[in-house]
Amino acid sequence: MPQIQGVIEDIIFKNDDNGYVVAIVATKDETHTVVGYIPNIVEGQSLKIDGDWVKHPEFGKQFKINGYEEILPTSKIGIEKYLASGIILGIGPVTAKKIVERFGEKTLEIMDNNIEKLGEIEGIGEKKVKLINESYKKQQEVRTIMVFLQEYGVSPNQCIKIYNKYKKEAIKIVKENPYKLTEDIAGIGFKTADKIARNLGIEASSPFRIQSGITFVVGEFCAMGNTYMPMDKLIKEASDMLCIDKTEVEKNIYECTLDQKIKIELIDNENCVFTMPYYYCELGVTKKIITMVTNLYNPININVEEEIKGFEEENNICFAESQKEAIKGALENGIEVITGGPGTGKTTIINCITNIFENASLKVLMAAPTGRAAKRMSEATKREAKTIHRLLELGITDGTDISFYRDEDSPLECDVIIIDEASMVDIVLMNNLLKAIGMGTRIIIVGDVDQLPSVGPGNVLKDIIESGAVKVVRLKNIFRQAKESMIIVNAHKINSGEMPILNAKDKDFYFIENGSSEGILSTIIELVNTRLPKFNKAWDSKTHLQVLSPMRKGILGVSNLNEKLQKKLNPESENKKEIKYRDTIFRVGDKVMQTKNNYSLKWERISGEGEKEGEGIFNGDVGFVIDIEDENNLIVAFEEERKVVYDKIYLDELDLAYAVTIHKSQGSEFPVVIMPAFMGPPLLMNRNLLYTGITRAKALVVLVGNPKAVHFMIKNNKSFDRYSSLKWRIMDIMKV
């Protein structure tokens, strides 16, 4: 790996929060621009830097930092320059000169071991010695931690995250339990932690290593949407990963249960292993649902039949019997689920239910899992709707841990709560929501159970429905107006296992046949870039058209689609700022998506009503890059309402979003959806995925590819089974 050694001559840019710098390093013969992570850098520091030479399109040749080591000076002149640089609080040029004159070449030794001797120097009092001591110790901590961790292949960026998380305890924690990094630090997996552990002398057969591996395997399995892992599956996968005998894994699984790291339960005659958080979440949801189902609610003093009739007359509609059943059920039960596909009148029912409750002088709150879904709910009902996180008044503790102000001790102040797009609600969020519902408050859960399940763990909506304990109304009748849309008609056909009607004249569902992956890619780019905006001049390529794909990799995966679409829709230009992070170039004007919940990111409102500022950007939020500051900070506007400054340390949470996976599109609605139709892994290419994708479109769907692929997806009703036990828990208690 290339290496340079020299003195920091000039700091062009420095981010004090994460240590990212752009600096000039003077070597013996020349100067170089270095970019990367060096915390607490100051001019005059001597460094040995490992990295790679890169060429920036605007600034030319640069040295990208992969690791560094500080070289402390040994001569009196060097020590004086080092102290005078400002790296240590309380020491400037005058004080540095006095210190070196007093202690000479032993200055740094004195500061390491007998720093109180600085008090012997005139002008350095007790308070100043304390300030110098604290600053110098912090420098030592950061330097020592960086050197220690970089030996094990931990990147400087990850080193900063580790230091920010653990502070001076970093080395101690890593030495005691390097596997803790996999739980606490994004981007550090078991292999990296295991490498550190082995170098620290932790043997492959150590119970400590095996138990850490077991909890890691369960955690990774649950990260795919499960709330537990079958015992047999855990034993096999942990044995394979750790390269140890299955009997050793099994023995250590039971040791983990004794330490309450995991929980084993018999579910549907199978031993299942839970992580403790998901175990308690399932217990919490089960307990609250049983309570709401079995408790008596005060009757509502209102004539429901007259209310329904009045609503029908006012809106010139006629409810189907199932819709009337849903409306009445919402008033008669403490908890009700309303499920149905597009065009079945879920929003109209919500409006009617809300009217009736409000006419009875009851307070109704509305919420949805995502910002987009909440915004659509608000527009459709002409009432305020919040994200569930905002409804529960999200807060942050200890920097990263989340908490909600609204809970069992401070419940939501209302009589009724209506939750839309409930298929997206995972077990953790549902548990927090139900905890905040006080006795006597009703909840109406609305969603399409045939959509993909939540990104987070659990299969909550489906489990509640299949438990048989809760009042469920399934809507199947399509409204007369909705029947005019081939998107809605075809969605129901696909959901029933039938082929959609393609290319009906003057309709909103089209299929363009193309046999090759390269041809499909070319057609999609042409559609987005020219054909569709030309067809409807009100459609903007970036804001109105959305490409959805079943997968991330491959020619027709979102990674390649984004790269190609970015080149067409937002090409490189001298007038556009850009920043490269790993393999992705982010450019001003790019469409981007947040890929994980980040509860600590701060936002500032730039338009619309609501709080002026707040915290929390969530998985699936879409926005546009509006500026790049100092080649480091990316500024994104979400929904043209909230502005967020992304420090480079958080760029691993952003993806380009000209194309997104169908999973990531959940809860969103786009004017136009373009989807490639091709043969891929059978577990991915299924009916559920196709149905979810096309129901994201409001005005137009265009499928491009092979009709055989569409046929295969419709006939393939298999999908990844999710392991969750909520249904069984409810059924076991209710004996349904």
mmCIF file of N, CA and C in Angstrom, residues 42 65 90 97 110 114-115 119 155 178 279 314 322 327 354 421 441 462 464 474 524 571 605 607 637-638 673 728:
data_model
loop_
_atom_site.group_PDB
_atom_site.id
_atom_site.type_symbol
_atom_site.label_atom_id
_atom_site.label_comp_id
_atom_site.label_asym_id
_atom_site.label_seq_id
_atom_site.Cartn_x
_atom_site.Cartn_y
_atom_site.Cartn_z
ATOM 1 N N VAL A 42 -3.890 19.000 13.511
ATOM 2 C CA VAL A 42 -3.461 20.400 13.584
ATOM 3 C C VAL A 42 -2.234 20.575 12.694
ATOM 4 N N ILE A 65 -6.711 8.767 2.442
ATOM 5 C CA ILE A 65 -6.201 8.172 3.679
ATOM 6 C C ILE A 65 -6.944 6.882 4.025
ATOM 7 N N GLY A 90 -4.779 25.066 25.981
ATOM 8 C CA GLY A 90 -4.039 25.690 27.073
ATOM 9 C C GLY A 90 -2.586 25.967 26.756
ATOM 10 N N LYS A 97 7.082 27.545 24.382
ATOM 11 C CA LYS A 97 8.493 27.937 24.504
ATOM 12 C C LYS A 97 8.969 27.794 25.954
ATOM 13 N N ILE A 110 7.721 14.100 30.422
ATOM 14 C CA ILE A 110 7.131 14.755 31.594
ATOM 15 C C ILE A 110 5.613 14.818 31.449
ATOM 16 N N ASN A 114 4.472 12.940 34.471
ATOM 17 C CA ASN A 114 4.459 13.890 35.604
ATOM 18 C C ASN A 114 3.966 15.264 35.168
ATOM 19 N N ILE A 115 2.769 15.286 34.568
ATOM 20 C CA ILE A 115 2.287 16.525 33.968
ATOM 21 C C ILE A 115 2.069 17.634 35.004
ATOM 22 N N GLY A 119 3.161 22.928 36.527
ATOM 23 C CA GLY A 119 2.801 23.978 37.478
ATOM 24 C C GLY A 119 4.002 24.715 38.047
ATOM 25 N N SER A 155 -11.081 0.423 9.407
ATOM 26 C CA SER A 155 -10.826 1.653 8.659
ATOM 27 C C SER A 155 -10.848 2.865 9.584
ATOM 28 N N PRO A 178 -14.512 -8.127 21.466
ATOM 29 C CA PRO A 178 -14.482 -7.536 20.124
ATOM 30 C C PRO A 178 -15.765 -7.784 19.342
ATOM 31 N N TYR A 279 -38.405 -11.020 21.518
ATOM 32 C CA TYR A 279 -39.206 -11.870 22.403
ATOM 33 C C TYR A 279 -40.150 -11.006 23.245
ATOM 34 N N GLU A 314 -74.208 12.447 1.122
ATOM 35 C CA GLU A 314 -73.336 13.614 1.003
ATOM 36 C C GLU A 314 -72.236 13.400 -0.034
ATOM 37 N N SER A 322 -69.817 -5.272 2.938
ATOM 38 C CA SER A 322 -68.557 -5.467 3.669
ATOM 39 C C SER A 322 -68.015 -4.134 4.186
ATOM 40 N N ILE A 327 -67.348 -0.356 8.950
ATOM 41 C CA ILE A 327 -67.679 0.883 9.666
ATOM 42 C C ILE A 327 -68.323 0.565 11.012
ATOM 43 N N THR A 354 -64.249 8.188 10.676
ATOM 44 C CA THR A 354 -63.787 9.392 11.378
ATOM 45 C C THR A 354 -64.932 10.373 11.581
ATOM 46 N N GLU A 421 -51.654 1.762 6.107
ATOM 47 C CA GLU A 421 -50.478 1.047 5.567
ATOM 48 C C GLU A 421 -49.856 0.143 6.637
ATOM 49 N N THR A 441 -59.379 3.257 24.703
ATOM 50 C CA THR A 441 -59.091 3.803 23.369
ATOM 51 C C THR A 441 -59.196 2.695 22.331
ATOM 52 N N LYS A 462 -50.376 -9.759 9.094
ATOM 53 C CA LYS A 462 -50.807 -11.114 8.717
ATOM 54 C C LYS A 462 -51.042 -11.975 9.951
ATOM 55 N N ILE A 464 -51.830 -11.026 13.024
ATOM 56 C CA ILE A 464 -53.030 -10.596 13.754
ATOM 57 C C ILE A 464 -54.283 -11.120 13.056
ATOM 58 N N ARG A 474 -62.550 -8.079 5.358
ATOM 59 C CA ARG A 474 -61.824 -8.140 4.092
ATOM 60 C C ARG A 474 -62.662 -7.476 3.001
ATOM 61 N N ILE A 524 -35.732 1.026 -20.778
ATOM 62 C CA ILE A 524 -36.093 1.723 -19.536
ATOM 63 C C ILE A 524 -35.455 3.105 -19.489
ATOM 64 N N PRO A 571 -26.040 14.184 -15.383
ATOM 65 C CA PRO A 571 -24.658 13.878 -15.779
ATOM 66 C C PRO A 571 -23.626 14.769 -15.096
ATOM 67 N N ARG A 605 -37.078 22.365 8.874
ATOM 68 C CA ARG A 605 -38.173 22.530 7.915
ATOM 69 C C ARG A 605 -37.894 23.703 6.985
ATOM 70 N N SER A 607 -40.225 24.119 4.211
ATOM 71 C CA SER A 607 -41.546 24.497 3.686
ATOM 72 C C SER A 607 -42.602 23.655 4.392
ATOM 73 N N ALA A 637 -32.839 17.558 0.638
ATOM 74 C CA ALA A 637 -34.192 18.029 0.946
ATOM 75 C C ALA A 637 -35.158 16.865 0.752
ATOM 76 N N PHE A 638 -35.832 16.442 1.820
ATOM 77 C CA PHE A 638 -36.795 15.345 1.762
ATOM 78 C C PHE A 638 -38.197 15.902 1.571
ATOM 79 N N VAL A 673 -44.794 4.171 -12.657
ATOM 80 C CA VAL A 673 -43.860 3.104 -12.267
ATOM 81 C C VAL A 673 -43.422 2.347 -13.512
ATOM 82 N N TRP A 728 -49.211 -17.517 16.892
ATOM 83 C CA TRP A 728 -49.322 -18.681 17.777
ATOM 84 C C TRP A 728 -49.535 -18.252 19.225
#
